[in-house]
PDB file of C-alpha atoms in Angstrom:
ATOM      1  CA  MET A1338       9.757   6.366 -34.509  1.00 87.00           C
ATOM      2  CA  ASN A1339      12.068   3.614 -35.659  1.00 91.00           C
ATOM      3  CA  GLU A1340      10.732   0.247 -36.803  1.00 92.00           C
ATOM      4  CA  GLU A1341      11.752  -1.591 -33.637  1.00 94.00           C
ATOM      5  CA  MET A1342       9.891   0.858 -31.397  1.00 94.00           C
ATOM      6  CA  LYS A1343       6.893   0.780 -33.736  1.00 95.00           C
ATOM      7  CA  LYS A1344       6.680  -2.996 -33.421  1.00 96.00           C
ATOM      8  CA  SER A1345       6.941  -2.719 -29.625  1.00 96.00           C
ATOM      9  CA  VAL A1346       4.044  -0.242 -29.549  1.00 96.00           C
ATOM     10  CA  GLN A1347       1.967  -2.489 -31.817  1.00 96.00           C
ATOM     11  CA  SER A1348       2.669  -5.479 -29.600  1.00 96.00           C
ATOM     12  CA  ILE A1349       1.562  -3.592 -26.470  1.00 96.00           C
ATOM     13  CA  VAL A1350      -1.706  -2.557 -28.162  1.00 95.00           C
ATOM     14  CA  ASP A1351      -2.456  -6.060 -29.432  1.00 94.00           C
ATOM     15  CA  THR A1352      -1.671  -7.683 -26.073  1.00 94.00           C
ATOM     16  CA  ALA A1353      -3.802  -5.156 -24.165  1.00 93.00           C
ATOM     17  CA  ILE A1354      -6.835  -5.707 -26.403  1.00 91.00           C
ATOM     18  CA  ALA A1355      -6.447  -9.497 -26.488  1.00 90.00           C
ATOM     19  CA  CYS A1356      -6.195  -9.723 -22.694  1.00 89.00           C
ATOM     20  CA  PHE A1357      -9.189  -7.421 -22.264  1.00 85.00           C
ATOM     21  CA  ALA A1358     -11.286  -9.507 -24.662  1.00 83.00           C
ATOM     22  CA  GLU A1359     -10.372 -12.746 -22.933  1.00 84.00           C
ATOM     23  CA  GLY A1360     -11.121 -11.273 -19.513  1.00 80.00           C
ATOM     24  CA  LEU A1361     -14.439  -9.938 -20.779  1.00 73.00           C
ATOM     25  CA  LYS A1362     -15.505 -13.328 -22.141  1.00 72.00           C
ATOM     26  CA  SER A1363     -14.385 -15.173 -19.008  1.00 75.00           C
ATOM     27  CA  ARG A1364     -16.141 -12.735 -16.681  1.00 68.00           C
ATOM     28  CA  TYR A1365     -19.547 -12.881 -18.314  1.00 63.00           C
ATOM     29  CA  GLU A1366     -19.449 -16.636 -18.771  1.00 67.00           C
ATOM     30  CA  LYS A1367     -18.644 -17.020 -15.076  1.00 68.00           C
ATOM     31  CA  GLU A1368     -21.417 -14.601 -14.044  1.00 61.00           C
ATOM     32  CA  ALA A1369     -24.091 -16.115 -16.294  1.00 64.00           C
ATOM     33  CA  GLU A1370     -25.694 -18.026 -13.420  1.00 68.00           C
ATOM     34  CA  ASP A1371     -24.651 -15.647 -10.643  1.00 69.00           C
ATOM     35  CA  PRO A1372     -27.605 -13.550  -9.419  1.00 68.00           C
ATOM     36  CA  ARG A1373     -25.110 -10.977  -8.107  1.00 71.00           C
ATOM     37  CA  GLY A1374     -23.372 -10.644 -11.468  1.00 67.00           C
ATOM     38  CA  VAL A1375     -23.326  -7.346 -13.372  1.00 65.00           C
ATOM     39  CA  ILE A1376     -26.046  -8.401 -15.821  1.00 64.00           C
ATOM     40  CA  ASN A1377     -28.306 -10.432 -13.525  1.00 67.00           C
ATOM     41  CA  SER A1378     -28.273  -7.907 -10.694  1.00 70.00           C
ATOM     42  CA  LYS A1379     -29.782  -5.380 -13.083  1.00 64.00           C
ATOM     43  CA  LYS A1380     -32.983  -7.426 -12.925  1.00 67.00           C
ATOM     44  CA  ASN A1381     -33.446  -6.176  -9.374  1.00 68.00           C
ATOM     45  CA  ASN A1382     -34.193  -2.741 -10.814  1.00 71.00           C
ATOM     46  CA  CYS A1383     -37.896  -3.248 -11.499  1.00 67.00           C
ATOM     47  CA  PHE A1384     -38.010  -0.180 -13.765  1.00 65.00           C
ATOM     48  CA  ILE A1385     -35.243  -1.544 -16.014  1.00 70.00           C
ATOM     49  CA  ALA A1386     -36.521  -5.130 -15.795  1.00 72.00           C
ATOM     50  CA  GLU A1387     -39.907  -4.050 -17.141  1.00 74.00           C
ATOM     51  CA  LEU A1388     -38.212  -3.066 -20.418  1.00 72.00           C
ATOM     52  CA  GLY A1389     -37.231  -6.664 -21.179  1.00 77.00           C
ATOM     53  CA  GLU A1390     -34.284  -9.078 -21.117  1.00 72.00           C
ATOM     54  CA  GLU A1391     -32.473  -7.535 -24.090  1.00 76.00           C
ATOM     55  CA  PHE A1392     -32.587  -4.041 -22.584  1.00 73.00           C
ATOM     56  CA  ILE A1393     -31.391  -5.387 -19.220  1.00 69.00           C
ATOM     57  CA  PHE A1394     -28.369  -6.984 -20.864  1.00 69.00           C
ATOM     58  CA  TYR A1395     -27.274  -4.043 -22.989  1.00 71.00           C
ATOM     59  CA  SER A1396     -27.868  -1.359 -20.331  1.00 71.00           C
ATOM     60  CA  ALA A1397     -25.714  -3.263 -17.833  1.00 67.00           C
ATOM     61  CA  PHE A1398     -23.128  -4.496 -20.318  1.00 67.00           C
ATOM     62  CA  VAL A1399     -22.405  -1.174 -22.020  1.00 70.00           C
ATOM     63  CA  ARG A1400     -21.941   0.681 -18.735  1.00 69.00           C
ATOM     64  CA  SER A1401     -19.610  -2.009 -17.400  1.00 69.00           C
ATOM     65  CA  PHE A1402     -17.727  -2.213 -20.709  1.00 73.00           C
ATOM     66  CA  ASP A1403     -17.191   1.550 -20.907  1.00 75.00           C
ATOM     67  CA  SER A1404     -15.708   1.701 -17.403  1.00 75.00           C
ATOM     68  CA  SER A1405     -13.480  -1.351 -17.880  1.00 81.00           C
ATOM     69  CA  PHE A1406     -12.262  -0.230 -21.289  1.00 84.00           C
ATOM     70  CA  GLY A1407     -11.232   3.165 -19.912  1.00 85.00           C
ATOM     71  CA  ASN A1408      -8.926   1.355 -17.473  1.00 87.00           C
ATOM     72  CA  VAL A1409      -7.499  -0.700 -20.345  1.00 90.00           C
ATOM     73  CA  LEU A1410      -6.643   2.439 -22.302  1.00 92.00           C
ATOM     74  CA  GLU A1411      -4.933   4.004 -19.276  1.00 91.00           C
ATOM     75  CA  ARG A1412      -2.787   0.912 -18.651  1.00 92.00           C
ATOM     76  CA  MET A1413      -2.001   0.666 -22.342  1.00 94.00           C
ATOM     77  CA  GLY A1414      -0.875   4.309 -22.385  1.00 94.00           C
ATOM     78  CA  ASN A1415       1.388   3.750 -19.390  1.00 94.00           C
ATOM     79  CA  ASN A1416       2.931   0.627 -20.910  1.00 95.00           C
ATOM     80  CA  ILE A1417       3.644   2.441 -24.175  1.00 96.00           C
ATOM     81  CA  ALA A1418       5.091   5.397 -22.244  1.00 96.00           C
ATOM     82  CA  LYS A1419       7.584   3.036 -20.577  1.00 96.00           C
ATOM     83  CA  LEU A1420       9.286   2.680 -23.977  1.00 96.00           C
ATOM     84  CA  PHE A1421      10.056   6.399 -24.079  1.00 96.00           C
ATOM     85  CA  TYR A1422       9.950   7.720 -20.508  1.00 97.00           C
ATOM     86  CA  THR A1423      10.664   6.671 -16.947  1.00 96.00           C
ATOM     87  CA  VAL A1424       7.233   5.908 -15.482  1.00 94.00           C
ATOM     88  CA  ASN A1425       6.669   6.402 -11.738  1.00 92.00           C
ATOM     89  CA  ASN A1426       3.603   5.805  -9.560  1.00 88.00           C
ATOM     90  CA  GLU A1427       4.212   8.075  -6.594  1.00 91.00           C
ATOM     91  CA  ILE A1428       5.719  11.372  -5.506  1.00 94.00           C
ATOM     92  CA  SER A1429       7.377  11.552  -2.109  1.00 94.00           C
ATOM     93  CA  SER A1430       8.185  15.107  -1.092  1.00 94.00           C
ATOM     94  CA  PHE A1431       6.831  17.982   1.004  1.00 95.00           C
ATOM     95  CA  LEU A1432       4.130  20.600   0.495  1.00 94.00           C
ATOM     96  CA  LEU A1433       4.394  23.944   2.258  1.00 94.00           C
ATOM     97  CA  PRO A1434       1.385  25.708   3.834  1.00 94.00           C
ATOM     98  CA  GLU A1435       2.097  28.728   1.629  1.00 95.00           C
ATOM     99  CA  GLN A1436       1.809  26.533  -1.444  1.00 95.00           C
ATOM    100  CA  THR A1437      -1.477  25.056  -0.266  1.00 95.00           C
ATOM    101  CA  GLN A1438      -2.772  28.589   0.258  1.00 96.00           C
ATOM    102  CA  HIS A1439      -1.561  29.624  -3.187  1.00 96.00           C
ATOM    103  CA  ILE A1440      -3.447  26.707  -4.739  1.00 97.00           C
ATOM    104  CA  SER A1441      -6.568  27.832  -2.902  1.00 97.00           C
ATOM    105  CA  ASN A1442      -6.137  31.372  -4.212  1.00 97.00           C
ATOM    106  CA  ILE A1443      -5.699  30.142  -7.764  1.00 97.00           C
ATOM    107  CA  MET A1444      -8.821  28.001  -7.600  1.00 97.00           C
ATOM    108  CA  SER A1445     -10.880  30.836  -6.125  1.00 97.00           C
ATOM    109  CA  SER A1446      -9.912  33.027  -9.071  1.00 97.00           C
ATOM    110  CA  TYR A1447     -10.945  30.280 -11.506  1.00 97.00           C
ATOM    111  CA  ASP A1448     -14.267  29.943  -9.682  1.00 96.00           C
ATOM    112  CA  ASP A1449     -14.752  33.639 -10.497  1.00 96.00           C
ATOM    113  CA  HIS A1450     -14.003  32.802 -14.173  1.00 94.00           C
ATOM    114  CA  THR A1451     -10.492  34.175 -14.370  1.00 97.00           C
ATOM    115  CA  PRO A1452      -9.040  32.408 -17.454  1.00 97.00           C
ATOM    116  CA  PRO A1453      -6.506  29.774 -16.328  1.00 97.00           C
ATOM    117  CA  GLU A1454      -2.862  30.373 -17.228  1.00 97.00           C
ATOM    118  CA  ILE A1455       0.176  28.214 -16.453  1.00 97.00           C
ATOM    119  CA  TRP A1456       2.105  31.208 -15.094  1.00 97.00           C
ATOM    120  CA  HIS A1457      -0.357  31.334 -12.215  1.00 97.00           C
ATOM    121  CA  TYR A1458       1.751  28.608 -10.598  1.00 96.00           C
ATOM    122  CA  THR A1459       5.007  28.358 -12.581  1.00 94.00           C
ATOM    123  CA  ASN A1460       6.276  31.818 -11.563  1.00 91.00           C
ATOM    124  CA  GLN A1461       5.904  31.212  -7.818  1.00 86.00           C
ATOM    125  CA  ARG A1462       8.936  31.013  -5.552  1.00 86.00           C
ATOM    126  CA  PHE A1463       8.716  29.927  -1.928  1.00 86.00           C
ATOM    127  CA  ILE A1464      11.254  29.915   0.875  1.00 83.00           C
ATOM    128  CA  THR A1465      11.936  26.378   2.029  1.00 86.00           C
ATOM    129  CA  PRO A1466      12.389  25.989   5.791  1.00 87.00           C
ATOM    130  CA  ARG A1467      15.312  23.986   7.134  1.00 87.00           C
ATOM    131  CA  ASN A1468      13.030  21.346   8.643  1.00 90.00           C
ATOM    132  CA  THR A1469      10.365  20.017   6.273  1.00 91.00           C
ATOM    133  CA  VAL A1470       9.546  16.771   8.110  1.00 90.00           C
ATOM    134  CA  SER A1471       6.098  17.932   9.228  1.00 91.00           C
ATOM    135  CA  PHE A1472       5.193  18.860   5.633  1.00 94.00           C
ATOM    136  CA  LYS A1473       6.107  15.524   4.049  1.00 94.00           C
ATOM    137  CA  GLN A1474       3.584  13.705   1.860  1.00 91.00           C
ATOM    138  CA  VAL A1475       3.483  10.647  -0.391  1.00 92.00           C
ATOM    139  CA  HIS A1476       1.139  11.134  -3.326  1.00 89.00           C
ATOM    140  CA  GLN A1477       0.063   8.181  -5.486  1.00 88.00           C
ATOM    141  CA  THR A1478      -0.271   8.954  -9.178  1.00 87.00           C
ATOM    142  CA  ASP A1479      -1.082   6.766 -12.176  1.00 80.00           C
ATOM    143  CA  ASN A1480       0.523   8.881 -14.884  1.00 91.00           C
ATOM    144  CA  TYR A1481       3.870  10.364 -13.912  1.00 95.00           C
ATOM    145  CA  PHE A1482       6.471  10.324 -16.686  1.00 96.00           C
ATOM    146  CA  TYR A1483      10.030  11.626 -16.751  1.00 97.00           C
ATOM    147  CA  ASP A1484      11.963  12.483 -19.913  1.00 96.00           C
ATOM    148  CA  GLU A1485      15.648  12.219 -19.086  1.00 94.00           C
ATOM    149  CA  ASN A1486      16.701  13.902 -22.351  1.00 94.00           C
ATOM    150  CA  THR A1487      14.778  17.105 -21.646  1.00 95.00           C
ATOM    151  CA  LYS A1488      14.912  16.812 -17.828  1.00 96.00           C
ATOM    152  CA  THR A1489      11.149  17.259 -17.706  1.00 97.00           C
ATOM    153  CA  HIS A1490       8.640  15.671 -15.350  1.00 97.00           C
ATOM    154  CA  TYR A1491       5.094  15.172 -16.645  1.00 97.00           C
ATOM    155  CA  ILE A1492       2.052  14.560 -14.434  1.00 97.00           C
ATOM    156  CA  ILE A1493      -1.124  13.622 -16.285  1.00 96.00           C
ATOM    157  CA  GLU A1494      -4.714  13.098 -15.205  1.00 94.00           C
ATOM    158  CA  LEU A1495      -6.310  10.881 -17.849  1.00 93.00           C
ATOM    159  CA  LYS A1496     -10.062  10.558 -18.361  1.00 91.00           C
ATOM    160  CA  ALA A1497     -11.424   8.500 -21.241  1.00 85.00           C
ATOM    161  CA  GLY A1498     -13.614  11.206 -22.774  1.00 82.00           C
ATOM    162  CA  GLY A1499     -13.110  14.080 -20.348  1.00 82.00           C
ATOM    163  CA  ASP A1500     -16.792  14.543 -19.590  1.00 84.00           C
ATOM    164  CA  LEU A1501     -16.474  16.100 -16.114  1.00 88.00           C
ATOM    165  CA  ASP A1502     -18.704  18.484 -14.229  1.00 89.00           C
ATOM    166  CA  ASN A1503     -17.331  21.656 -12.620  1.00 89.00           C
ATOM    167  CA  LYS A1504     -16.855  20.025  -9.221  1.00 93.00           C
ATOM    168  CA  LYS A1505     -14.775  17.146 -10.610  1.00 94.00           C
ATOM    169  CA  SER A1506     -12.793  19.418 -12.928  1.00 95.00           C
ATOM    170  CA  ARG A1507     -11.931  21.643  -9.983  1.00 96.00           C
ATOM    171  CA  ALA A1508     -10.882  18.656  -7.859  1.00 96.00           C
ATOM    172  CA  GLU A1509      -8.639  17.294 -10.635  1.00 96.00           C
ATOM    173  CA  LYS A1510      -6.850  20.630 -11.009  1.00 97.00           C
ATOM    174  CA  ILE A1511      -6.264  20.885  -7.256  1.00 97.00           C
ATOM    175  CA  GLU A1512      -4.666  17.423  -7.175  1.00 96.00           C
ATOM    176  CA  LEU A1513      -2.454  18.223 -10.152  1.00 97.00           C
ATOM    177  CA  LEU A1514      -1.312  21.480  -8.567  1.00 97.00           C
ATOM    178  CA  LYS A1515      -0.452  19.648  -5.336  1.00 96.00           C
ATOM    179  CA  GLU A1516       1.613  17.172  -7.326  1.00 96.00           C
ATOM    180  CA  TYR A1517       3.249  20.025  -9.216  1.00 96.00           C
ATOM    181  CA  PHE A1518       4.480  21.703  -6.033  1.00 96.00           C
ATOM    182  CA  LEU A1519       5.474  18.388  -4.442  1.00 95.00           C
ATOM    183  CA  LEU A1520       7.739  17.714  -7.406  1.00 95.00           C
ATOM    184  CA  LYS A1521       9.080  21.276  -7.596  1.00 94.00           C
ATOM    185  CA  ASN A1522      10.118  20.988  -3.950  1.00 93.00           C
ATOM    186  CA  LYS A1523      12.017  17.814  -4.751  1.00 92.00           C
ATOM    187  CA  ILE A1524      13.833  18.381  -8.043  1.00 92.00           C
ATOM    188  CA  SER A1525      16.728  20.608  -9.066  1.00 89.00           C
ATOM    189  CA  ASP A1526      16.323  24.020 -10.696  1.00 87.00           C
ATOM    190  CA  GLU A1527      17.508  22.569 -14.008  1.00 90.00           C
ATOM    191  CA  GLU A1528      14.459  20.310 -14.230  1.00 95.00           C
ATOM    192  CA  GLN A1529      10.917  21.220 -15.250  1.00 95.00           C
ATOM    193  CA  VAL A1530       7.456  20.037 -14.213  1.00 96.00           C
ATOM    194  CA  LYS A1531       4.442  20.090 -16.526  1.00 97.00           C
ATOM    195  CA  ILE A1532       0.891  19.074 -15.666  1.00 97.00           C
ATOM    196  CA  TYR A1533      -1.809  17.943 -18.088  1.00 97.00           C
ATOM    197  CA  PHE A1534      -5.438  16.948 -18.228  1.00 96.00           C
ATOM    198  CA  ALA A1535      -5.744  14.285 -20.926  1.00 96.00           C
ATOM    199  CA  THR A1536      -8.430  12.292 -22.693  1.00 94.00           C
ATOM    200  CA  ALA A1537      -8.074   8.988 -24.537  1.00 93.00           C
ATOM    201  CA  TYR A1538     -10.327  10.258 -27.329  1.00 93.00           C
ATOM    202  CA  ASN A1539     -11.949  13.480 -28.472  1.00 93.00           C
ATOM    203  CA  LYS A1540     -15.672  13.143 -27.751  1.00 90.00           C
ATOM    204  CA  PHE A1541     -16.328  15.728 -30.480  1.00 91.00           C
ATOM    205  CA  GLY A1542     -14.307  13.756 -33.051  1.00 91.00           C
ATOM    206  CA  GLU A1543     -10.569  13.633 -33.706  1.00 90.00           C
ATOM    207  CA  GLY A1544      -9.479  16.767 -35.494  1.00 86.00           C
ATOM    208  CA  ASN A1545     -12.402  18.808 -34.164  1.00 89.00           C
ATOM    209  CA  GLU A1546     -12.293  21.448 -31.453  1.00 91.00           C
ATOM    210  CA  TRP A1547     -12.688  19.986 -27.963  1.00 92.00           C
ATOM    211  CA  ARG A1548     -15.443  22.058 -26.367  1.00 89.00           C
ATOM    212  CA  GLN A1549     -15.550  20.842 -22.767  1.00 92.00           C
ATOM    213  CA  GLU A1550     -16.027  24.227 -21.131  1.00 93.00           C
ATOM    214  CA  ARG A1551     -16.438  22.823 -17.600  1.00 93.00           C
ATOM    215  CA  VAL A1552     -12.853  21.555 -17.836  1.00 95.00           C
ATOM    216  CA  LYS A1553     -11.544  24.635 -19.621  1.00 95.00           C
ATOM    217  CA  GLN A1554     -12.726  26.764 -16.700  1.00 96.00           C
ATOM    218  CA  TYR A1555      -9.847  25.246 -14.690  1.00 97.00           C
ATOM    219  CA  PHE A1556      -7.310  24.171 -17.312  1.00 97.00           C
ATOM    220  CA  ALA A1557      -5.356  26.296 -19.786  1.00 97.00           C
ATOM    221  CA  ASN A1558      -5.054  25.106 -23.389  1.00 96.00           C
ATOM    222  CA  GLU A1559      -1.366  24.349 -22.752  1.00 96.00           C
ATOM    223  CA  GLU A1560      -2.451  21.899 -20.037  1.00 97.00           C
ATOM    224  CA  LEU A1561      -4.614  19.774 -22.341  1.00 97.00           C
ATOM    225  CA  LEU A1562      -3.712  16.574 -24.191  1.00 96.00           C
ATOM    226  CA  ILE A1563      -6.883  15.627 -26.033  1.00 96.00           C
ATOM    227  CA  GLY A1564      -7.328  12.371 -27.940  1.00 95.00           C
ATOM    228  CA  LYS A1565      -4.594  11.946 -30.502  1.00 96.00           C
ATOM    229  CA  ASP A1566      -2.407  14.545 -28.744  1.00 96.00           C
ATOM    230  CA  TYR A1567      -2.294  12.253 -25.693  1.00 97.00           C
ATOM    231  CA  TRP A1568      -1.296   9.208 -27.754  1.00 97.00           C
ATOM    232  CA  ASN A1569       1.311  11.229 -29.663  1.00 97.00           C
ATOM    233  CA  PHE A1570       2.689  12.299 -26.288  1.00 97.00           C
ATOM    234  CA  VAL A1571       2.964   8.797 -24.774  1.00 96.00           C
ATOM    235  CA  CYS A1572       4.702   7.654 -27.976  1.00 96.00           C
ATOM    236  CA  ASN A1573       6.911  10.762 -27.993  1.00 95.00           C
ATOM    237  CA  ASP A1574       6.130  10.903 -31.702  1.00 96.00           C
ATOM    238  CA  LYS A1575       3.820  13.102 -33.806  1.00 95.00           C
ATOM    239  CA  ASN A1576       2.585   9.987 -35.611  1.00 96.00           C
ATOM    240  CA  GLY A1577       1.958   7.983 -32.415  1.00 96.00           C
ATOM    241  CA  PHE A1578      -1.837   8.081 -32.569  1.00 96.00           C
ATOM    242  CA  ASN A1579      -1.902   6.751 -36.136  1.00 96.00           C
ATOM    243  CA  ILE A1580       0.420   3.856 -35.250  1.00 96.00           C
ATOM    244  CA  ILE A1581      -1.684   2.945 -32.216  1.00 96.00           C
ATOM    245  CA  PHE A1582      -5.067   3.266 -33.898  1.00 95.00           C
ATOM    246  CA  GLU A1583      -4.077   1.312 -37.012  1.00 95.00           C
ATOM    247  CA  GLN A1584      -2.949  -1.542 -34.758  1.00 95.00           C
ATOM    248  CA  TYR A1585      -6.112  -1.204 -32.672  1.00 92.00           C
ATOM    249  CA  LYS A1586      -8.263  -1.663 -35.782  1.00 91.00           C
ATOM    250  CA  ARG A1587      -6.440  -4.908 -36.446  1.00 90.00           C
ATOM    251  CA  SER A1588      -6.582  -6.046 -32.818  1.00 90.00           C
ATOM    252  CA  VAL A1589     -10.240  -5.192 -32.163  1.00 86.00           C
ATOM    253  CA  SER A1590     -11.247  -8.510 -33.752  1.00 81.00           C
ATOM    254  CA  HIS A1591     -10.329 -10.054 -30.371  1.00 73.00           C
ATOM    255  CA  ILE A1592     -13.194  -8.162 -28.751  1.00 74.00           C
ATOM    256  CA  LYS A1593     -15.628  -8.933 -31.556  1.00 71.00           C
ATOM    257  CA  ARG A1594     -14.935 -12.656 -31.230  1.00 72.00           C
ATOM    258  CA  SER A1595     -15.406 -12.551 -27.454  1.00 63.00           C
ATOM    259  CA  LEU A1596     -18.919 -11.138 -27.937  1.00 60.00           C
ATOM    260  CA  GLU A1597     -20.066 -13.742 -30.456  1.00 57.00           C
TER     261      GLU A1597
END
């Protein structure tokens, strides 16, 4: 990554964290006297309230913070990706009944613990009818990137830590497969489509094996972008995670100050 791009990435990280910290401070100051606020409404849970004011605050705050911060990381990833890819937010195409049935067959095999492989869907060819109007769909997606240099479309489902149960993992794979076929029906034969399940961090520690078996039941290893691999991908650079995290360590002071 050249120095100009590196500075752009650093600026995006710093701005994202600063805005989050300011919004956090403003929100909780505004809700301090609001009985319907995130913290105060927790007092209505008599079982939590019995544990004391300090426990009420931290139990409500941490849960709210974790959810909000996951959204910050997703937006930050998309904004960084815009430096290196074309970023889209919807797919408008058509999905054939045969493709829907094929997705169902794939998922049934995974339910029976057939190991997932990308060829289960990449080697499929379907005959497109002349009239596809009745099969048209518009699918909203938060992480759809296109690399013009490699002519590759990437569709990513990002979860902060990737801690999903079997039902949610299954649902995420179905949606990604629908988006895969929607795009394949739209693009030329010279272009590729790749789908990924991604996490913003490795819950087992960066550099360690990611052992989320409930996700791996439905996703092949080639479909995973875990922790630093995701950040390297959005930066289109093998050193992307290090650049982002070093800047984050400098920028996190914004959040610390907002909590003082």
